[in-house]
Amino acid sequence: MPSKLPLKPPIEPMLATSMSGAGEIPERPGLVFEPKWDGFRCLVFRDGDEVMLQSRSGKPLARYFPEMIGTVLAALPARCVVDGELVVVREGRLSFDALTERVHPAASRINLLAAEHPASYVAFDLLALGDAALLEVPFAERRAALEQV
């Protein structure tokens, strides 16, 4: 488990609030609207070669998505904490069923499903970078930093 990062797992992710019944998206300064991804919420903690994938409830996910370790190592900065969503595409669409099939006790089954339908990660917030925790930084600045890294 990454131990030298400025944020340590488990972290509770910021949760979305529903705008149901609003009719249309209100225009309010400071509000950000994201699509609803049909996936598993996942916080990524990376400290060099150490990677931890944490579920919304604080449980580790790397065992069920082993292909994501290489993806994280290739795509994210050496020391960071990122909030996002694990998704699996099946037949050109996001498939929540394909995600739930991965939570299986047999490593052989998990590896087979990972090869057939590898997961992807949709990052939407940068919570820490290097030695800096960014939780007090406005979201717009964190998002811009995420896009840069």
mmCIF file of C-alpha atoms in Angstrom:
data_model
loop_
_atom_site.group_PDB
_atom_site.id
_atom_site.type_symbol
_atom_site.label_atom_id
_atom_site.label_comp_id
_atom_site.label_asym_id
_atom_site.label_seq_id
_atom_site.Cartn_x
_atom_site.Cartn_y
_atom_site.Cartn_z
ATOM 1 C CA MET A 1 0.000 0.000 0.000
ATOM 2 C CA PRO A 2 1.444 3.405 -0.935
ATOM 3 C CA SER A 3 2.660 4.870 2.344
ATOM 4 C CA LYS A 4 4.478 8.117 1.535
ATOM 5 C CA LEU A 5 1.638 9.912 -0.232
ATOM 6 C CA PRO A 6 0.099 12.996 1.421
ATOM 7 C CA LEU A 7 -3.293 11.203 1.449
ATOM 8 C CA LYS A 8 -3.619 7.700 2.831
ATOM 9 C CA PRO A 9 -6.308 5.133 2.044
ATOM 10 C CA PRO A 10 -9.079 4.724 2.747
ATOM 11 C CA ILE A 11 -10.523 8.036 1.568
ATOM 12 C CA GLU A 12 -14.239 8.593 1.187
ATOM 13 C CA PRO A 13 -14.883 9.955 -2.309
ATOM 14 C CA MET A 14 -16.996 13.039 -2.855
ATOM 15 C CA LEU A 15 -20.388 11.801 -3.985
ATOM 16 C CA ALA A 16 -22.612 13.267 -6.651
ATOM 17 C CA THR A 17 -25.927 14.805 -5.799
ATOM 18 C CA SER A 18 -29.010 14.224 -7.880
ATOM 19 C CA MET A 19 -30.637 16.989 -9.856
ATOM 20 C CA SER A 20 -33.710 14.855 -10.612
ATOM 21 C CA GLY A 21 -36.788 16.879 -11.213
ATOM 22 C CA ALA A 22 -34.731 19.903 -12.254
ATOM 23 C CA GLY A 23 -35.967 19.612 -15.863
ATOM 24 C CA GLU A 24 -32.765 21.110 -17.213
ATOM 25 C CA ILE A 25 -29.247 21.670 -16.001
ATOM 26 C CA PRO A 26 -29.207 24.905 -13.999
ATOM 27 C CA GLU A 27 -26.529 27.457 -14.783
ATOM 28 C CA ARG A 28 -24.810 28.157 -11.498
ATOM 29 C CA PRO A 29 -21.222 29.337 -11.150
ATOM 30 C CA GLY A 30 -19.036 26.732 -9.498
ATOM 31 C CA LEU A 31 -21.250 23.736 -10.306
ATOM 32 C CA VAL A 32 -19.750 21.023 -12.460
ATOM 33 C CA PHE A 33 -21.809 18.378 -14.215
ATOM 34 C CA GLU A 34 -20.331 15.009 -15.159
ATOM 35 C CA PRO A 35 -21.980 12.110 -16.966
ATOM 36 C CA LYS A 36 -23.090 9.144 -14.904
ATOM 37 C CA TRP A 37 -20.615 6.382 -15.701
ATOM 38 C CA ASP A 38 -21.931 2.838 -15.434
ATOM 39 C CA GLY A 39 -18.951 1.610 -13.434
ATOM 40 C CA PHE A 40 -17.297 1.149 -10.054
ATOM 41 C CA ARG A 41 -16.070 4.246 -8.241
ATOM 42 C CA CYS A 42 -12.334 3.863 -7.746
ATOM 43 C CA LEU A 43 -9.654 5.930 -6.064
ATOM 44 C CA VAL A 44 -6.149 5.255 -7.373
ATOM 45 C CA PHE A 45 -3.171 5.663 -5.043
ATOM 46 C CA ARG A 46 0.166 5.524 -6.851
ATOM 47 C CA ASP A 47 3.550 5.891 -5.168
ATOM 48 C CA GLY A 48 6.228 4.828 -7.635
ATOM 49 C CA ASP A 49 5.642 1.172 -8.479
ATOM 50 C CA GLU A 50 3.124 0.739 -5.646
ATOM 51 C CA VAL A 51 -0.514 1.011 -6.756
ATOM 52 C CA MET A 52 -3.690 0.604 -4.733
ATOM 53 C CA LEU A 53 -7.176 0.678 -6.222
ATOM 54 C CA GLN A 54 -9.810 1.537 -3.598
ATOM 55 C CA SER A 55 -13.566 1.060 -3.958
ATOM 56 C CA ARG A 56 -16.125 3.617 -2.833
ATOM 57 C CA SER A 57 -16.523 1.637 0.389
ATOM 58 C CA GLY A 58 -12.759 1.555 1.044
ATOM 59 C CA LYS A 59 -12.081 -2.014 -0.089
ATOM 60 C CA PRO A 60 -9.147 -2.924 -2.374
ATOM 61 C CA LEU A 61 -10.025 -3.612 -6.025
ATOM 62 C CA ALA A 62 -6.682 -4.475 -7.674
ATOM 63 C CA ARG A 63 -7.239 -8.227 -7.270
ATOM 64 C CA TYR A 64 -10.332 -7.986 -9.480
ATOM 65 C CA PHE A 65 -8.784 -5.635 -12.063
ATOM 66 C CA PRO A 66 -5.153 -6.752 -12.384
ATOM 67 C CA GLU A 67 -4.790 -5.202 -15.850
ATOM 68 C CA MET A 68 -5.312 -1.751 -14.323
ATOM 69 C CA ILE A 69 -1.957 -1.834 -12.506
ATOM 70 C CA GLY A 70 -0.004 -1.582 -15.770
ATOM 71 C CA THR A 71 -2.409 1.049 -17.063
ATOM 72 C CA VAL A 72 -1.934 3.186 -13.947
ATOM 73 C CA LEU A 73 1.855 2.824 -14.090
ATOM 74 C CA ALA A 74 1.880 3.878 -17.751
ATOM 75 C CA ALA A 75 -0.617 6.735 -17.552
ATOM 76 C CA LEU A 76 -0.431 8.462 -14.166
ATOM 77 C CA PRO A 77 2.305 10.502 -12.477
ATOM 78 C CA ALA A 78 4.684 8.601 -10.184
ATOM 79 C CA ARG A 79 3.083 9.975 -7.015
ATOM 80 C CA CYS A 80 -0.613 10.815 -7.076
ATOM 81 C CA VAL A 81 -4.110 10.095 -5.821
ATOM 82 C CA VAL A 82 -6.851 10.178 -8.470
ATOM 83 C CA ASP A 83 -10.611 9.768 -8.182
ATOM 84 C CA GLY A 84 -12.530 8.181 -11.028
ATOM 85 C CA GLU A 85 -14.529 5.228 -12.268
ATOM 86 C CA LEU A 86 -13.593 1.753 -13.473
ATOM 87 C CA VAL A 87 -15.601 0.799 -16.557
ATOM 88 C CA VAL A 88 -15.758 -2.166 -18.912
ATOM 89 C CA VAL A 89 -16.879 -1.896 -22.520
ATOM 90 C CA ARG A 90 -18.687 -4.867 -23.991
ATOM 91 C CA GLU A 91 -20.142 -4.793 -27.511
ATOM 92 C CA GLY A 92 -19.481 -1.063 -27.790
ATOM 93 C CA ARG A 93 -21.306 -0.111 -24.571
ATOM 94 C CA LEU A 94 -20.428 0.269 -20.924
ATOM 95 C CA SER A 95 -21.399 -2.932 -19.133
ATOM 96 C CA PHE A 96 -22.055 -2.927 -15.405
ATOM 97 C CA ASP A 97 -22.709 -6.677 -15.614
ATOM 98 C CA ALA A 98 -19.163 -7.182 -16.944
ATOM 99 C CA LEU A 99 -17.845 -5.325 -13.892
ATOM 100 C CA THR A 100 -19.830 -7.383 -11.406
ATOM 101 C CA GLU A 101 -18.621 -10.611 -13.043
ATOM 102 C CA ARG A 102 -15.067 -9.589 -12.117
ATOM 103 C CA VAL A 103 -15.788 -9.738 -8.382
ATOM 104 C CA HIS A 104 -15.151 -13.471 -8.295
ATOM 105 C CA PRO A 105 -13.177 -15.689 -5.903
ATOM 106 C CA ALA A 106 -11.217 -17.517 -8.631
ATOM 107 C CA ALA A 107 -8.137 -15.699 -9.932
ATOM 108 C CA SER A 108 -8.278 -17.773 -13.131
ATOM 109 C CA ARG A 109 -11.801 -16.474 -13.865
ATOM 110 C CA ILE A 110 -10.764 -12.873 -13.124
ATOM 111 C CA ASN A 111 -7.740 -13.175 -15.438
ATOM 112 C CA LEU A 112 -9.861 -14.665 -18.229
ATOM 113 C CA LEU A 113 -12.410 -11.838 -17.981
ATOM 114 C CA ALA A 114 -9.619 -9.236 -17.791
ATOM 115 C CA ALA A 115 -8.194 -10.575 -21.051
ATOM 116 C CA GLU A 116 -11.580 -10.780 -22.799
ATOM 117 C CA HIS A 117 -12.931 -7.404 -21.637
ATOM 118 C CA PRO A 118 -10.225 -5.287 -20.014
ATOM 119 C CA ALA A 119 -11.303 -2.468 -17.741
ATOM 120 C CA SER A 120 -10.644 1.187 -18.406
ATOM 121 C CA TYR A 121 -10.376 4.073 -15.971
ATOM 122 C CA VAL A 122 -12.191 7.384 -16.314
ATOM 123 C CA ALA A 123 -10.320 9.898 -14.136
ATOM 124 C CA PHE A 124 -12.233 12.965 -13.028
ATOM 125 C CA ASP A 125 -10.434 14.446 -10.011
ATOM 126 C CA LEU A 126 -6.817 14.819 -8.865
ATOM 127 C CA LEU A 127 -6.685 14.618 -5.062
ATOM 128 C CA ALA A 128 -2.904 14.607 -4.544
ATOM 129 C CA LEU A 129 0.174 15.130 -6.670
ATOM 130 C CA GLY A 130 3.715 14.542 -5.453
ATOM 131 C CA ASP A 131 3.865 15.722 -1.833
ATOM 132 C CA ALA A 132 0.832 18.001 -2.106
ATOM 133 C CA ALA A 133 -2.688 17.107 -0.983
ATOM 134 C CA LEU A 134 -5.103 19.042 -3.196
ATOM 135 C CA LEU A 135 -8.377 18.604 -1.302
ATOM 136 C CA GLU A 136 -8.479 22.287 -0.309
ATOM 137 C CA VAL A 137 -7.728 23.443 -3.868
ATOM 138 C CA PRO A 138 -10.834 24.477 -5.864
ATOM 139 C CA PHE A 139 -12.135 21.713 -8.136
ATOM 140 C CA ALA A 140 -11.556 23.742 -11.316
ATOM 141 C CA GLU A 141 -7.839 23.966 -10.474
ATOM 142 C CA ARG A 142 -7.626 20.256 -9.595
ATOM 143 C CA ARG A 143 -9.363 19.360 -12.855
ATOM 144 C CA ALA A 144 -6.971 21.562 -14.861
ATOM 145 C CA ALA A 145 -4.020 19.902 -13.096
ATOM 146 C CA LEU A 146 -5.470 16.455 -13.872
ATOM 147 C CA GLU A 147 -5.768 17.350 -17.536
ATOM 148 C CA GLN A 148 -2.112 18.462 -17.529
ATOM 149 C CA VAL A 149 -0.818 15.247 -15.977
#
